[in-house]
XYZ file of C-alpha atoms in Angstrom:
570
model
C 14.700 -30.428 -25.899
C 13.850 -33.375 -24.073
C 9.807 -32.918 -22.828
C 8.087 -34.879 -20.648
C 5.133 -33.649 -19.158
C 2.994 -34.355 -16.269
C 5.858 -36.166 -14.253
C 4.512 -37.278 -11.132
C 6.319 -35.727 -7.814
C 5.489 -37.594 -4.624
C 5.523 -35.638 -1.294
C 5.964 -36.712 2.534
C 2.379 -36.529 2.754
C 1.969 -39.140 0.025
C -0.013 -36.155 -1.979
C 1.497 -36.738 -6.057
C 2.052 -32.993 -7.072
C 2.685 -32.799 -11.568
C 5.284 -31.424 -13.116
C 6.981 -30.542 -16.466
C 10.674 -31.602 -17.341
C 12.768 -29.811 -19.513
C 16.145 -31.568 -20.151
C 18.782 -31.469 -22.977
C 18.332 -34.364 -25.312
C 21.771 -36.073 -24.841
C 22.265 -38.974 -22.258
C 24.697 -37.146 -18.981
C 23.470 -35.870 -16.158
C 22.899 -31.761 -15.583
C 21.855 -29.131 -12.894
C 18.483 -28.235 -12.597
C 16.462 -24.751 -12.131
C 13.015 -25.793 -10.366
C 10.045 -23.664 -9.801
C 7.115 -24.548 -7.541
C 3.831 -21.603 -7.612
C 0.375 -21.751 -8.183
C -0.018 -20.019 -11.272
C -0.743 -23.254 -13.817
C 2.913 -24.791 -15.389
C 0.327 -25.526 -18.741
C -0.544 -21.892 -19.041
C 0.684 -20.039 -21.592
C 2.351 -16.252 -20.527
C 0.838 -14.970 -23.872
C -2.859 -16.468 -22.529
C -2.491 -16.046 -19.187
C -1.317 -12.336 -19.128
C -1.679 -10.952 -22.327
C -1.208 -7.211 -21.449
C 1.719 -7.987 -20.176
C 3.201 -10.034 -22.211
C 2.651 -7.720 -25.501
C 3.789 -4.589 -23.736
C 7.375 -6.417 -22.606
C 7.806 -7.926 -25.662
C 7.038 -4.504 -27.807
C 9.432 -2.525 -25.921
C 11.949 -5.150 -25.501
C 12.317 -7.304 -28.553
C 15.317 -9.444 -26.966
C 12.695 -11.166 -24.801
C 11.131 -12.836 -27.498
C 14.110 -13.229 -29.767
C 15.988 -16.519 -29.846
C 13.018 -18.564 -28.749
C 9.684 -20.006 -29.706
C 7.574 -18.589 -27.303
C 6.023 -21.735 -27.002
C 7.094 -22.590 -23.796
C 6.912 -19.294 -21.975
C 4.828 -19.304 -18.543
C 4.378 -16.335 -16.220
C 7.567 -15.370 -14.327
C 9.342 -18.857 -14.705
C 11.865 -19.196 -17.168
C 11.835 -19.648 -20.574
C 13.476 -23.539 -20.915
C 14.510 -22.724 -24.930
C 17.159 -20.405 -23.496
C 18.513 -22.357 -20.777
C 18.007 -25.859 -22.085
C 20.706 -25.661 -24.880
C 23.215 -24.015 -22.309
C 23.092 -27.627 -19.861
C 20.204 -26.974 -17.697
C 16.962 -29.048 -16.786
C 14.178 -27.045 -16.281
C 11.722 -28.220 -13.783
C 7.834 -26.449 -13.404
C 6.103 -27.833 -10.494
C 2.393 -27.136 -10.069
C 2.045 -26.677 -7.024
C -0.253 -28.257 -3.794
C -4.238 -27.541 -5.399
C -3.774 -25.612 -8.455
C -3.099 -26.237 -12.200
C -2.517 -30.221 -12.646
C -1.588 -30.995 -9.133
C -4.084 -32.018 -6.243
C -5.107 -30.682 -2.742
C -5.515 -28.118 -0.688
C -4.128 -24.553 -1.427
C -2.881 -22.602 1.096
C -0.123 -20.349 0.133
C 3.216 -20.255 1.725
C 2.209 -22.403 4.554
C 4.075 -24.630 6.256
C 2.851 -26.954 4.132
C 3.836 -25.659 0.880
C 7.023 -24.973 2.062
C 7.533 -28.481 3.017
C 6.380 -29.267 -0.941
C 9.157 -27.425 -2.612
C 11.527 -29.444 -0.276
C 10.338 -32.431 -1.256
C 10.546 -31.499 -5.017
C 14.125 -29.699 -4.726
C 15.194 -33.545 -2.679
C 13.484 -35.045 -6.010
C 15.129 -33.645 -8.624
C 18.616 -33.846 -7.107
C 17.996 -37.789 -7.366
C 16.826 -38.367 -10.994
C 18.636 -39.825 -13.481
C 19.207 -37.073 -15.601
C 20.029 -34.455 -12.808
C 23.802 -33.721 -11.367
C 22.120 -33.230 -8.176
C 22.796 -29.590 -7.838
C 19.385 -27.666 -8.075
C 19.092 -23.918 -8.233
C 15.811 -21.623 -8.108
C 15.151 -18.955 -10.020
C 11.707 -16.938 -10.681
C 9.942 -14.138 -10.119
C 7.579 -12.822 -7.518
C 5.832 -16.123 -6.149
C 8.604 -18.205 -7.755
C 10.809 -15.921 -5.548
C 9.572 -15.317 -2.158
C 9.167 -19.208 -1.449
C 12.689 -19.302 -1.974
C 13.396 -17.112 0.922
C 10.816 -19.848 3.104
C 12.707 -23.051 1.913
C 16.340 -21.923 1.886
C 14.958 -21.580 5.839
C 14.655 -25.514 5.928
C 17.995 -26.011 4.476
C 17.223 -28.760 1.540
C 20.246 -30.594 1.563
C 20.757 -30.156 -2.503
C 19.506 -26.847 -2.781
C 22.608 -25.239 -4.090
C 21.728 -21.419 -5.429
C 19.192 -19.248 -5.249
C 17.921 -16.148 -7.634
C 14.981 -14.491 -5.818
C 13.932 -12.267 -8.422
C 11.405 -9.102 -6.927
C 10.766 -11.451 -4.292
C 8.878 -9.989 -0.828
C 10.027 -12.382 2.826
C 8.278 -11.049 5.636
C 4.763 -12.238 5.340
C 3.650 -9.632 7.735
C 5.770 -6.293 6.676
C 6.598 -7.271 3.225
C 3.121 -8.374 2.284
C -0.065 -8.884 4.117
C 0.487 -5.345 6.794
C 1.652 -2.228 5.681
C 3.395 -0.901 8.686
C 0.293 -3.036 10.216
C -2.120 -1.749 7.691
C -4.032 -4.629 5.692
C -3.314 -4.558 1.844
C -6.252 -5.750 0.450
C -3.788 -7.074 -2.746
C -3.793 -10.753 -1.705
C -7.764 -11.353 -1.725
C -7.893 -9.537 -5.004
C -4.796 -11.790 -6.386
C -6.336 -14.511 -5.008
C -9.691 -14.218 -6.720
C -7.762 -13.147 -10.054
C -4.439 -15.601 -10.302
C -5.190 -18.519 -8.387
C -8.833 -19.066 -8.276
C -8.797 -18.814 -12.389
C -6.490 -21.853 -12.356
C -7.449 -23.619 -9.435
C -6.750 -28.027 -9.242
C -10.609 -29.005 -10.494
C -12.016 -26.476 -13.606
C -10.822 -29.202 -15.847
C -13.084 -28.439 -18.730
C -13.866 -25.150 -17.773
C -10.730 -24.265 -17.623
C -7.715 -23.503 -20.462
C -5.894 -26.014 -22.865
C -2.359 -25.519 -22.876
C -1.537 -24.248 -26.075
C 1.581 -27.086 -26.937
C -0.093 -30.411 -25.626
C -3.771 -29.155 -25.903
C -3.901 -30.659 -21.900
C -6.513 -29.104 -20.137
C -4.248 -26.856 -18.329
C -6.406 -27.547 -14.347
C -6.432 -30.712 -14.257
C -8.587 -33.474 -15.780
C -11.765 -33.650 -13.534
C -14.318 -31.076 -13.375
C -15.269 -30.064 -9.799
C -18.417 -27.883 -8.727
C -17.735 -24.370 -7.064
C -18.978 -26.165 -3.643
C -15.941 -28.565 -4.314
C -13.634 -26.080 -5.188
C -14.177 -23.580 -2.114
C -13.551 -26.648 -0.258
C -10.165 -27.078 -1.322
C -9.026 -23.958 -1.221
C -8.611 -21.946 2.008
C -10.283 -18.538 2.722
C -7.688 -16.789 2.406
C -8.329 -13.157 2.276
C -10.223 -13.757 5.676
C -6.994 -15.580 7.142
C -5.295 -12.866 6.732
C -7.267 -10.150 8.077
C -7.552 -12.668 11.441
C -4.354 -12.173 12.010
C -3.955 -8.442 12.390
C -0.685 -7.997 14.402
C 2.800 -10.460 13.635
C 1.640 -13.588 15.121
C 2.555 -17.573 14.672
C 0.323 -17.220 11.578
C 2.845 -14.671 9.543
C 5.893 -16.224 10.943
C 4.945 -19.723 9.503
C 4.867 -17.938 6.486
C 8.578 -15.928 6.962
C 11.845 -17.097 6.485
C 14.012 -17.199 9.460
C 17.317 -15.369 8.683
C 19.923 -17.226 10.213
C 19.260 -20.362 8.765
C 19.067 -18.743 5.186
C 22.810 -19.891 4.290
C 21.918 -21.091 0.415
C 24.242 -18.819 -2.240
C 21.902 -16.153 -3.877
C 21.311 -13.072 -6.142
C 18.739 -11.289 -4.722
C 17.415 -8.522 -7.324
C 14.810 -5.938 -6.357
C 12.653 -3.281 -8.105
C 13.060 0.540 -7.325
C 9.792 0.948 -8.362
C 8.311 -2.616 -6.412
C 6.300 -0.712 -3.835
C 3.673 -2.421 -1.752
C 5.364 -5.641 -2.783
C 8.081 -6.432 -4.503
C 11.599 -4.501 -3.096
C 11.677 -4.645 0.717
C 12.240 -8.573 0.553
C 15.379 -8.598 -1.427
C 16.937 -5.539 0.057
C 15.976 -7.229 4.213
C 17.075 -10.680 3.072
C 20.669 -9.322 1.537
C 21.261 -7.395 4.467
C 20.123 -9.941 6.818
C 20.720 -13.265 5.935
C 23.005 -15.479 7.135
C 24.653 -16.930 3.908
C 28.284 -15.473 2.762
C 27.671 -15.603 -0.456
C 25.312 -13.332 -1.846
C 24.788 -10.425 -4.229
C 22.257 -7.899 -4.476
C 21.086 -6.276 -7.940
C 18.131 -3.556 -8.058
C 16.923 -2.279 -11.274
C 13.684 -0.530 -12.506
C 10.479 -0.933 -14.742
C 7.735 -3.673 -14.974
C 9.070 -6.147 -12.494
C 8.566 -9.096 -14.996
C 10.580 -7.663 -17.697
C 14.639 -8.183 -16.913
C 14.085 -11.255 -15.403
C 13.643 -12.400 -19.192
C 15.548 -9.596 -20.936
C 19.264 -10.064 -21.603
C 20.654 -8.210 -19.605
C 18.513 -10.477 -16.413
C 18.968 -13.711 -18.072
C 23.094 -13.048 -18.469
C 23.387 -12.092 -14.850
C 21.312 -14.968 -13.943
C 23.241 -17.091 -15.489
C 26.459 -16.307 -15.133
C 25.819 -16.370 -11.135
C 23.730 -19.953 -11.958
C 26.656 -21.430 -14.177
C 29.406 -20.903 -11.131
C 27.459 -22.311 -8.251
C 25.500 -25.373 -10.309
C 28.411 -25.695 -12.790
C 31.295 -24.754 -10.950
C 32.663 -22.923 -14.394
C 35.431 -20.356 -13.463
C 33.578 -17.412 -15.064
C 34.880 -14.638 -12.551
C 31.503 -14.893 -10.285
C 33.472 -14.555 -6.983
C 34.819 -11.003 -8.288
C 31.522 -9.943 -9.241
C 30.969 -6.823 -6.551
C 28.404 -7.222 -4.482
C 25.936 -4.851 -5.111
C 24.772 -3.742 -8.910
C 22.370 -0.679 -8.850
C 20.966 0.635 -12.108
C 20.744 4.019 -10.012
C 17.378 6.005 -11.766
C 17.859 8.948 -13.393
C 14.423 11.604 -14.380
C 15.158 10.208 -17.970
C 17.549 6.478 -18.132
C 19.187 4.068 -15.766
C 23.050 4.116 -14.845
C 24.838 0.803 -14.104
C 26.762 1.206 -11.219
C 28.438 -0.923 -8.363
C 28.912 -1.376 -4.485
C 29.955 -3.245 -2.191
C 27.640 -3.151 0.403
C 23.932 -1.924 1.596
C 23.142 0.461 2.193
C 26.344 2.243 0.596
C 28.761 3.102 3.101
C 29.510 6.582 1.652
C 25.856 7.848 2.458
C 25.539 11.092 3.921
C 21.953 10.831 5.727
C 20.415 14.358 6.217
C 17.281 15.272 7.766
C 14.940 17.394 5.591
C 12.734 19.070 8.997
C 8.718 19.650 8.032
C 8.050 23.604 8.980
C 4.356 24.454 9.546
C 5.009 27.741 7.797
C 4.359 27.534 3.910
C 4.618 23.412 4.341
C 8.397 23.908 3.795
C 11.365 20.968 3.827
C 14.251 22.829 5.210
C 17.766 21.332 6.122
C 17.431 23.689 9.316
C 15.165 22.379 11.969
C 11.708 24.537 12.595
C 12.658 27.083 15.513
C 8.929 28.227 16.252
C 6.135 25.908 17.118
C 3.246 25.088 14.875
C 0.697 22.114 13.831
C -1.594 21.084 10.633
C -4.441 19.187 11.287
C -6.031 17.002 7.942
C -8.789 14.544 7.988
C -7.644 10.975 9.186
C -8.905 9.487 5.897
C -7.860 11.693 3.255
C -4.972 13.829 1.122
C -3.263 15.220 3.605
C -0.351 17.922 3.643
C 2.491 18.232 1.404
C 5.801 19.596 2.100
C 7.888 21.093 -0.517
C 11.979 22.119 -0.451
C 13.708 24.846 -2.178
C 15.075 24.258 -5.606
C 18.004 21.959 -5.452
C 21.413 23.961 -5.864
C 22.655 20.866 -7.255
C 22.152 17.391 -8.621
C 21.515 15.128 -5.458
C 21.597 11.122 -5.923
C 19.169 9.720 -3.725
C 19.745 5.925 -3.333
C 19.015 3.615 0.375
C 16.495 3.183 2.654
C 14.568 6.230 3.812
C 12.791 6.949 7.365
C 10.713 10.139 8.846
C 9.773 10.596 12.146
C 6.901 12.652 12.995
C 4.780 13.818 15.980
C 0.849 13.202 15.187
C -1.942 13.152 17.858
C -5.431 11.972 16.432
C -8.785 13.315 17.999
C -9.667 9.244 17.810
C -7.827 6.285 19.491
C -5.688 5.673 15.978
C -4.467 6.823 13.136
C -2.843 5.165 9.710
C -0.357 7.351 8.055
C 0.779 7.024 4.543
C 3.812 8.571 3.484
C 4.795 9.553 -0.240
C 8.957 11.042 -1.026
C 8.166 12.818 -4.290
C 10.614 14.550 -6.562
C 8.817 17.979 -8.585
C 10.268 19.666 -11.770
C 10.981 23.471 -11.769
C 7.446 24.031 -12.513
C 6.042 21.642 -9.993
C 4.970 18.758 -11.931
C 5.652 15.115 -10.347
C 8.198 12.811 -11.389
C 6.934 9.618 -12.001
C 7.864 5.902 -13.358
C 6.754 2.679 -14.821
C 7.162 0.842 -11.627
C 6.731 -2.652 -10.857
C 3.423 -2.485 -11.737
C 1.432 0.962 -11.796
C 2.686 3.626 -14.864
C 2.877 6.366 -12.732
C 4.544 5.520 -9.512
C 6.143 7.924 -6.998
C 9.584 7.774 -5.871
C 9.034 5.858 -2.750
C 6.151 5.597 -0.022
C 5.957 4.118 3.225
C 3.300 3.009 5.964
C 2.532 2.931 9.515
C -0.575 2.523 11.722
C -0.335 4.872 15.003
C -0.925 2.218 17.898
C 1.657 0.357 15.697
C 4.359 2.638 16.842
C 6.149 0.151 19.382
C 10.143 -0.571 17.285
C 12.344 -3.531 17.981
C 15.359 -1.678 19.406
C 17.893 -4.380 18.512
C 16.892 -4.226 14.670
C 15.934 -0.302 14.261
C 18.403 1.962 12.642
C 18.096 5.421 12.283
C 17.451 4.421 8.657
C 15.548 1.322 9.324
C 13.022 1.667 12.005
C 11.685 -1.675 12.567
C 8.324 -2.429 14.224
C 7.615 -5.335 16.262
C 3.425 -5.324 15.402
C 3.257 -7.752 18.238
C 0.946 -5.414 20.340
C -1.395 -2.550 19.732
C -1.132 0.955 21.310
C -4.354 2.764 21.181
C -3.731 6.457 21.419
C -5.222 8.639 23.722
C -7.596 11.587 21.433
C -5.479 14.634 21.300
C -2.082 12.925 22.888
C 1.308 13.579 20.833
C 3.055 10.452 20.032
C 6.299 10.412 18.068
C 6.039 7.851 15.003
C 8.905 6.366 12.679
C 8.011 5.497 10.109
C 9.690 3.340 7.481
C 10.164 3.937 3.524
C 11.018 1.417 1.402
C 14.297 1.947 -0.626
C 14.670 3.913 -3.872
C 16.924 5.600 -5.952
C 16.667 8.912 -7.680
C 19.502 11.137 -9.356
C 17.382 14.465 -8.569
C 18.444 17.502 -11.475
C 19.509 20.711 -9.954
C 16.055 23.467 -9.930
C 13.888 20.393 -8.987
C 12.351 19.950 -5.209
C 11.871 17.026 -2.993
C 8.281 16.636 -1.053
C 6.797 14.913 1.325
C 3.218 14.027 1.226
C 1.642 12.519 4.893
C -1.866 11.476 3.702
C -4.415 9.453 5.702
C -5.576 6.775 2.214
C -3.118 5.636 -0.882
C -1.324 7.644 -3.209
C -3.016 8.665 -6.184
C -1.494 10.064 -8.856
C -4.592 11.258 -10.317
C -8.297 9.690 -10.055
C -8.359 8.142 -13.339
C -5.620 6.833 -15.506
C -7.661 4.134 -18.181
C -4.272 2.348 -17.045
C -4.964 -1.470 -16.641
C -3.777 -4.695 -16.781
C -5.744 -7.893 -17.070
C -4.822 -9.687 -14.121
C -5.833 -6.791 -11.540
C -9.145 -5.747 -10.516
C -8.692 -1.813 -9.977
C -7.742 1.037 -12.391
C -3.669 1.384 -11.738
C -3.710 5.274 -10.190
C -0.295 5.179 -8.733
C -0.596 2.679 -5.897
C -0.506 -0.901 -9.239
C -3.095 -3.383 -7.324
C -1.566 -2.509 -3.628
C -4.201 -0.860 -1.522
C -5.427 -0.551 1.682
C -9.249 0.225 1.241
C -10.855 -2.574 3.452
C -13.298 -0.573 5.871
C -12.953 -3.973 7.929
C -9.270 -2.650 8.930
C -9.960 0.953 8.911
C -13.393 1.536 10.220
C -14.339 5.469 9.784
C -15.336 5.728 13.581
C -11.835 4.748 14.447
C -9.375 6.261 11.407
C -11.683 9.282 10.066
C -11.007 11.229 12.376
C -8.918 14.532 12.811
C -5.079 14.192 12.422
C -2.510 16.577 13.586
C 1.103 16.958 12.609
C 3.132 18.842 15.633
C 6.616 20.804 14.499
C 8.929 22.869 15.887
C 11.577 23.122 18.641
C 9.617 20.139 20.848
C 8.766 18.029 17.709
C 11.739 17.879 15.720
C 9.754 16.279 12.563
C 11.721 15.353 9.401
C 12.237 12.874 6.785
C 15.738 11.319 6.408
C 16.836 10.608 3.243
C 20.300 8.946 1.881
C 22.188 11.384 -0.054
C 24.818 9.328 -1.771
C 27.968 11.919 -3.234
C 29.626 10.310 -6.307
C 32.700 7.977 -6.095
C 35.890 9.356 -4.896
């Protein structure tokens, strides 16, 4: 490979942002896969994350084969196995952290603006064909959603890998609860690497750079350039200007693109891919959704082949059958493996939605509706209730979005509600996975804060309630108020003899209180809810949210979760 390293990167502003070039050798010109994140282009994935890193490569020995490993950076790709097929590989640091100056302030306008400028400036140089595509993970992903929004003139494919879109629902408000992830990330990923540690931060590991640049700023300094961004977040408590500055607006999304989510993604990474494939406005796009650590297929063969083969029609025009691929590849999860399968649209048209009804008596899920009345109160800020179904006559395939509505009055003025679809084995142990992040993660969960209750009625489905968070409605103590509530998509092949439950709890999912499960870029113990919380007493003061909840069933309260029961293939 051609390197060169530290290539300056001018923006509108006049700001010079760095980045690294990774180009085949030979004099022609050749598409280019850019990246633009915060998380330091001179830092090594094997430094940076080592837990991570080890555990993917251990269990999937394809990652690492074929390569070096000298080049490999946290969720960007590696350039020694895209290089030798015709591609330049641009990493752009980007606005105030590793090598490149100024302010950070993620996903802003601003930012967004940035990877404009440095999509516009590698379609120009010498060495590029002028078609650029994006591809990486997570960070690398959801500003992809925000830029195709602009419409960059030589932005010609997209592959958002686990990438979230709707700053508010996706990723700062849980059904217009606070995750307290992004102040912990912040603190963890981006401070560490901040524009200005310069020798008290990393060498890169190739060039022996110092990996944050080459002056050495105090903490004063730093905090200066940085903005507060935990506390910008929690300002901004229902969908204002704020979080859609920071969204992509769906009609002008008309850039090509494989959008591939993570069954097991909650708090974070699914809901993006699944919205943005459903919603936005470009004709050609393809949805994939697979399962475990959501770092791992993006560099495993079977990612990196589907990546490419969708990168090599749209940047190199090769007639490799892309336009036939179908438009919609599940690995659909199994208790035990992973089944390739495909679709052609989402959700999948042959879904049979049934209502599972919550019965007060013996906290039952019944396919009949409750016929005599009956409530179960639980404290606002704890466990909750769980309801359990019958044995399952037969296997039952569980893949799409799900949705509950329930009927809760609160002896306060609100209420947050966290909802948990598990699956149980004949002798009522929970069926977990290695999700995104956390080891033990349930089969899906979703959200919703009680005076956040008001839907959009042109984009709710029965499916897909759909909140506008653009006002709150206190309750009145001891009023019943119906709530739908949204859970993220998920599939699960359920085994005949095992039951389906649903858990309404008033704090996070826990799988159990201690799991020594860790990772070294996260603050917390991983006890089924990976780094995604929602423990700031800021947004969920006891006075207000500890108090007495009660679930209302029966003939007047219809309550029941709807799930998508998908029959095989005719």
């Amino acid at each position: 490979m051609q390197i060169d390293w530290d290539v300056p990167v001018t923006m509108d502003d006049g700001l010079v942002l760095r980045a690294d070039v990774f180009r085949p050798p030979h004099a022609g010109r050749c598409p280019v896969l850019l990246s633009y994140g915060p998380y330091a282009k001179g830092l090594a994935f094997q430094d940076g994350y080592p837990s991570a890193w080890q555990r993917m490569v251990a269990e999937h020995p394809d990652v690492a084969h074929g390569s070096s490993n000298r080049y490999q950076s946290w969720e960007v790709v590696d350039p020694e196995k895209w290089v030798p097929h015709g591609y330049a590989c641009v990493r752009a640091d980007s606005r105030g952290a590793g090598r490149s100056p100024g302010i950070i302030d993620h996903f802003s306008p601003r930012e967004t603006r940035d990877l404009y400028d440095c999509i516009e400036w590698a379609a120009v140089q010498p060495w590029s064909s002028g078609k650029v595509g994006l591809n990486g993970i997570s960070y690398y992903a959801m500003n992809q959603w925000h830029v195709a929004t602009l419409q960059p003139p030589h932005l010609a494919a997209m592959c958002i890998w686990e990438g979230s879109a709707d700053w508010y629902r996706d990723m700062t408000h849980h059904g217009g609860i606070l995750s307290s992830f992004w102040a912990n990330w912040y603190d963890m990923q981006v401070k560490t690497v901040q524009y200005g540690l310069g020798e008290r931060g990393p060498r890169s590991r190739v060039t022996g750079a110092l990996v944050c640049g080459d002056v050495t700023l105090s903490d004063a300094e730093l905090a200066k350039n940085r903005s507060d961004f935990g506390d910008d977040i929690l300002a901004h408590p229902l969908d204002d200007q704020y979080h859609r500055d920071r969204s992509p607006v769906w009609e002008k999304v008309i850039t090509p693109f494989l959008s591939a989510a993570n069954w097991g993604g909650q708090g974070l990474h699914p809901r993006g891919n699944f919205e943005g494939f459903v919603r936005a406005a470009a004709k050609d796009k393809w949805l994939e959704a697979h399962g475990i650590e959501h770092w791992t297929h993006f560099y495993t063969d079977y990612g990196r082949m589907l990546q490419k083969r969708f990168f090599d029609f749209f940047l190199k025009g090769e007639p490799n059958g892309w336009e036939r691929q179908p438009r919609v590849q599940l690995q659909v999860r199994h208790v035990d493996r992973f089944v390739e399968r495909h679709e052609n649209e989402w959700p999948i048209a042959r879904t049979q939605w049934t209502k599972f009804h919550l019965h007060p008596t013996a906290h039952q899920l019944n396919l009949e509706p409750a016929n005599t009345p009956g409530r179960i109160t639980y404290d606002g800020l704890g466990d909750g209730v769980t309801f359990v179904s019958a044995p399952l006559d037969k296997e039952t395939e569980i893949t799409g979005p799900l949705a509950a509505r329930l009927f809760v009055s609160s002896s306060t003025t609100d209420a947050d509600v966290f909802l948990v679809f598990r699956v149980l084995t004949p002798d009522l142990r929970e069926v977990v996975f290695m999700g995104a992040i956390d080891p033990h993660t349930p089969i899906a969960q979703g959200w919703l804060r009680a005076s956040h209750r008001k839907l959009d009625p042109k984009l709710s489905t029965e499916f897909r309630p759909y909140h506008t968070h653009d006002q709150k409605q206190p309750l009145k103590p001891g009023e019943v108020v119906p709530l739908d509530v949204e859970i993220w998509p998920t599939s699960i092949v359920v085994p005949a003899g095992h039951r389906i439950a649903l858990t309404v709890r008033g704090r996070d999912y826990e799988w159990q209180k201690t799991t020594g499960a860790k990772l070294s870029n996260f603050k917390n113990e991983l006890t089924g809810c990976g780094p995604f919380l929602h423990n700031d007493p800021r947004d969920r003061p006891a006075p207000v949210f500890g108090g007495k909840v009660t679930l209302h069933m029966g003939p007047q309260y219809q309550s029941y979760i709807l799930l998508p029961v998908v029959p095989p293939k005719a």
